[in-house]
Amino acid sequence: MERIIKNTFTKEISTAVFNDWSLNFTVERDATKVLSVQVTGQTAQSYFNAHRNEAGNVSVSFSGQGGYDNVLANAVTEEINLIVAQPVVEA
């Protein structure tokens, strides 16, 4: 998945497209670690939300007409793990 990053350091906002889903990522960090990752998405009349909190808990939900998309949920969870694994570098 390729994300296009808009802002960096304490708050990073990026977008991506995956299997017709338009995704928006918001990553909040402090000087040493990722505090949270919020991902929202939409395709046709389906909606997606994923959130990872500072404790590392990830929640995923879908709403609308499409039902649960396991491929999307797995891809976003993998992307969240990649984001968290990246070292925080002060700009």
Short mmCIF file of N, CA and C in Angstrom, two decimals, residues 19-84:
data_model
loop_
_atom_site.label_atom_id
_atom_site.label_comp_id
_atom_site.label_asym_id
_atom_site.label_seq_id
_atom_site.Cartn_x
_atom_site.Cartn_y
_atom_site.Cartn_z
N ASN A 19 -7.73 -1.40 -3.13
CA ASN A 19 -8.90 -2.15 -3.61
C ASN A 19 -10.16 -1.28 -3.65
N ASP A 20 -10.07 -0.13 -4.26
CA ASP A 20 -11.19 0.82 -4.41
C ASP A 20 -11.59 1.53 -3.12
N TRP A 21 -10.91 1.28 -2.03
CA TRP A 21 -11.17 2.01 -0.78
C TRP A 21 -10.30 3.26 -0.76
N SER A 22 -10.89 4.42 -0.51
CA SER A 22 -10.15 5.66 -0.27
C SER A 22 -9.90 5.74 1.23
N LEU A 23 -8.63 5.78 1.61
CA LEU A 23 -8.26 5.71 3.03
C LEU A 23 -7.58 7.00 3.47
N ASN A 24 -7.85 7.39 4.71
CA ASN A 24 -7.20 8.54 5.34
C ASN A 24 -6.55 8.08 6.63
N PHE A 25 -5.27 8.36 6.77
CA PHE A 25 -4.50 7.97 7.96
C PHE A 25 -4.16 9.23 8.76
N THR A 26 -4.33 9.16 10.06
CA THR A 26 -3.86 10.22 10.96
C THR A 26 -3.01 9.55 12.03
N VAL A 27 -1.74 9.96 12.09
CA VAL A 27 -0.79 9.38 13.04
C VAL A 27 -0.37 10.48 14.00
N GLU A 28 -0.52 10.22 15.30
CA GLU A 28 -0.07 11.18 16.31
C GLU A 28 1.11 10.59 17.04
N ARG A 29 2.19 11.41 17.20
CA ARG A 29 3.42 10.96 17.84
C ARG A 29 3.89 12.00 18.85
N ASP A 30 4.72 11.53 19.75
CA ASP A 30 5.48 12.47 20.56
C ASP A 30 6.93 12.33 20.12
N ALA A 31 7.86 12.79 20.91
CA ALA A 31 9.27 12.77 20.51
C ALA A 31 9.86 11.37 20.45
N THR A 32 9.21 10.37 21.04
CA THR A 32 9.82 9.04 21.11
C THR A 32 8.99 7.91 20.53
N LYS A 33 7.68 8.10 20.36
CA LYS A 33 6.86 6.96 19.92
C LYS A 33 5.56 7.42 19.27
N VAL A 34 4.91 6.48 18.60
CA VAL A 34 3.60 6.71 18.03
C VAL A 34 2.57 6.59 19.15
N LEU A 35 1.73 7.60 19.28
CA LEU A 35 0.70 7.60 20.32
C LEU A 35 -0.58 6.94 19.82
N SER A 36 -0.98 7.25 18.59
CA SER A 36 -2.19 6.65 18.05
C SER A 36 -2.17 6.70 16.53
N VAL A 37 -2.93 5.79 15.93
CA VAL A 37 -3.13 5.77 14.49
C VAL A 37 -4.63 5.62 14.26
N GLN A 38 -5.19 6.51 13.46
CA GLN A 38 -6.61 6.47 13.12
C GLN A 38 -6.70 6.33 11.60
N VAL A 39 -7.48 5.37 11.13
CA VAL A 39 -7.67 5.17 9.69
C VAL A 39 -9.16 5.15 9.40
N THR A 40 -9.58 5.98 8.46
CA THR A 40 -10.96 5.94 8.00
C THR A 40 -10.95 5.67 6.51
N GLY A 41 -12.02 5.05 6.02
CA GLY A 41 -12.09 4.74 4.61
C GLY A 41 -13.51 4.67 4.10
N GLN A 42 -13.62 4.78 2.78
CA GLN A 42 -14.93 4.75 2.16
C GLN A 42 -14.82 4.18 0.75
N THR A 43 -15.81 3.40 0.37
CA THR A 43 -15.97 2.95 -1.00
C THR A 43 -17.45 2.75 -1.25
N ALA A 44 -17.94 3.27 -2.37
CA ALA A 44 -19.37 3.18 -2.69
C ALA A 44 -20.18 3.60 -1.46
N GLN A 45 -20.92 2.66 -0.87
CA GLN A 45 -21.73 2.98 0.31
C GLN A 45 -21.26 2.20 1.53
N SER A 46 -19.98 1.91 1.60
CA SER A 46 -19.39 1.20 2.73
C SER A 46 -18.36 2.11 3.41
N TYR A 47 -18.25 1.95 4.72
CA TYR A 47 -17.35 2.78 5.52
C TYR A 47 -16.49 1.90 6.41
N PHE A 48 -15.27 2.38 6.67
CA PHE A 48 -14.29 1.62 7.43
C PHE A 48 -13.66 2.53 8.48
N ASN A 49 -13.36 1.97 9.64
CA ASN A 49 -12.67 2.71 10.68
C ASN A 49 -11.72 1.75 11.41
N ALA A 50 -10.48 2.17 11.60
CA ALA A 50 -9.52 1.41 12.39
C ALA A 50 -8.80 2.39 13.30
N HIS A 51 -8.49 1.93 14.51
CA HIS A 51 -7.81 2.78 15.47
C HIS A 51 -6.83 1.94 16.28
N ARG A 52 -5.62 2.47 16.45
CA ARG A 52 -4.63 1.85 17.35
C ARG A 52 -4.30 2.87 18.41
N ASN A 53 -4.47 2.48 19.67
CA ASN A 53 -4.18 3.41 20.75
C ASN A 53 -2.75 3.23 21.24
N GLU A 54 -2.35 4.04 22.19
CA GLU A 54 -0.98 4.03 22.70
C GLU A 54 -0.60 2.69 23.33
N ALA A 55 -1.58 1.99 23.87
CA ALA A 55 -1.33 0.68 24.48
C ALA A 55 -1.15 -0.42 23.44
N GLY A 56 -1.38 -0.11 22.17
CA GLY A 56 -1.19 -1.09 21.10
C GLY A 56 -2.44 -1.82 20.70
N ASN A 57 -3.57 -1.48 21.29
CA ASN A 57 -4.83 -2.13 20.93
C ASN A 57 -5.35 -1.58 19.61
N VAL A 58 -5.75 -2.48 18.71
CA VAL A 58 -6.29 -2.10 17.41
C VAL A 58 -7.75 -2.53 17.35
N SER A 59 -8.61 -1.61 16.96
CA SER A 59 -10.01 -1.95 16.72
C SER A 59 -10.35 -1.63 15.27
N VAL A 60 -11.16 -2.47 14.66
CA VAL A 60 -11.55 -2.33 13.26
C VAL A 60 -13.06 -2.46 13.17
N SER A 61 -13.69 -1.56 12.42
CA SER A 61 -15.14 -1.69 12.22
C SER A 61 -15.52 -1.28 10.81
N PHE A 62 -16.60 -1.87 10.34
CA PHE A 62 -17.17 -1.57 9.04
C PHE A 62 -18.63 -1.20 9.22
N SER A 63 -19.13 -0.32 8.37
CA SER A 63 -20.55 0.00 8.37
C SER A 63 -21.00 0.24 6.93
N GLY A 64 -22.28 0.29 6.74
CA GLY A 64 -22.81 0.47 5.40
C GLY A 64 -23.19 -0.85 4.78
N GLN A 65 -23.23 -0.90 3.47
CA GLN A 65 -23.77 -2.05 2.76
C GLN A 65 -22.76 -3.15 2.45
N GLY A 66 -21.49 -2.89 2.60
CA GLY A 66 -20.49 -3.84 2.13
C GLY A 66 -20.14 -4.97 3.07
N GLY A 67 -20.39 -4.84 4.35
CA GLY A 67 -19.99 -5.88 5.29
C GLY A 67 -18.50 -5.83 5.59
N TYR A 68 -18.01 -6.83 6.30
CA TYR A 68 -16.61 -6.90 6.73
C TYR A 68 -15.72 -7.30 5.56
N ASP A 69 -14.66 -6.54 5.33
CA ASP A 69 -13.70 -6.81 4.26
C ASP A 69 -12.39 -7.26 4.92
N ASN A 70 -12.19 -8.57 4.99
CA ASN A 70 -11.03 -9.14 5.67
C ASN A 70 -9.72 -8.72 5.02
N VAL A 71 -9.69 -8.62 3.69
CA VAL A 71 -8.47 -8.23 2.97
C VAL A 71 -8.07 -6.81 3.36
N LEU A 72 -9.04 -5.90 3.39
CA LEU A 72 -8.76 -4.52 3.79
C LEU A 72 -8.32 -4.46 5.25
N ALA A 73 -9.03 -5.14 6.13
CA ALA A 73 -8.68 -5.13 7.55
C ALA A 73 -7.25 -5.61 7.77
N ASN A 74 -6.86 -6.68 7.10
CA ASN A 74 -5.50 -7.20 7.24
C ASN A 74 -4.47 -6.24 6.66
N ALA A 75 -4.75 -5.64 5.50
CA ALA A 75 -3.80 -4.71 4.88
C ALA A 75 -3.60 -3.47 5.74
N VAL A 76 -4.69 -2.93 6.30
CA VAL A 76 -4.57 -1.74 7.14
C VAL A 76 -3.86 -2.08 8.45
N THR A 77 -4.16 -3.22 9.03
CA THR A 77 -3.46 -3.63 10.25
C THR A 77 -1.96 -3.76 9.99
N GLU A 78 -1.59 -4.34 8.86
CA GLU A 78 -0.18 -4.45 8.49
C GLU A 78 0.45 -3.07 8.32
N GLU A 79 -0.27 -2.15 7.67
CA GLU A 79 0.24 -0.79 7.47
C GLU A 79 0.40 -0.08 8.82
N ILE A 80 -0.55 -0.26 9.72
CA ILE A 80 -0.44 0.32 11.06
C ILE A 80 0.81 -0.21 11.76
N ASN A 81 1.05 -1.50 11.67
CA ASN A 81 2.24 -2.09 12.29
C ASN A 81 3.52 -1.52 11.69
N LEU A 82 3.54 -1.28 10.38
CA LEU A 82 4.71 -0.66 9.74
C LEU A 82 4.91 0.77 10.24
N ILE A 83 3.83 1.51 10.38
CA ILE A 83 3.91 2.89 10.88
C ILE A 83 4.51 2.90 12.28
N VAL A 84 4.00 2.03 13.14
CA VAL A 84 4.46 2.00 14.53
C VAL A 84 5.92 1.55 14.62
#
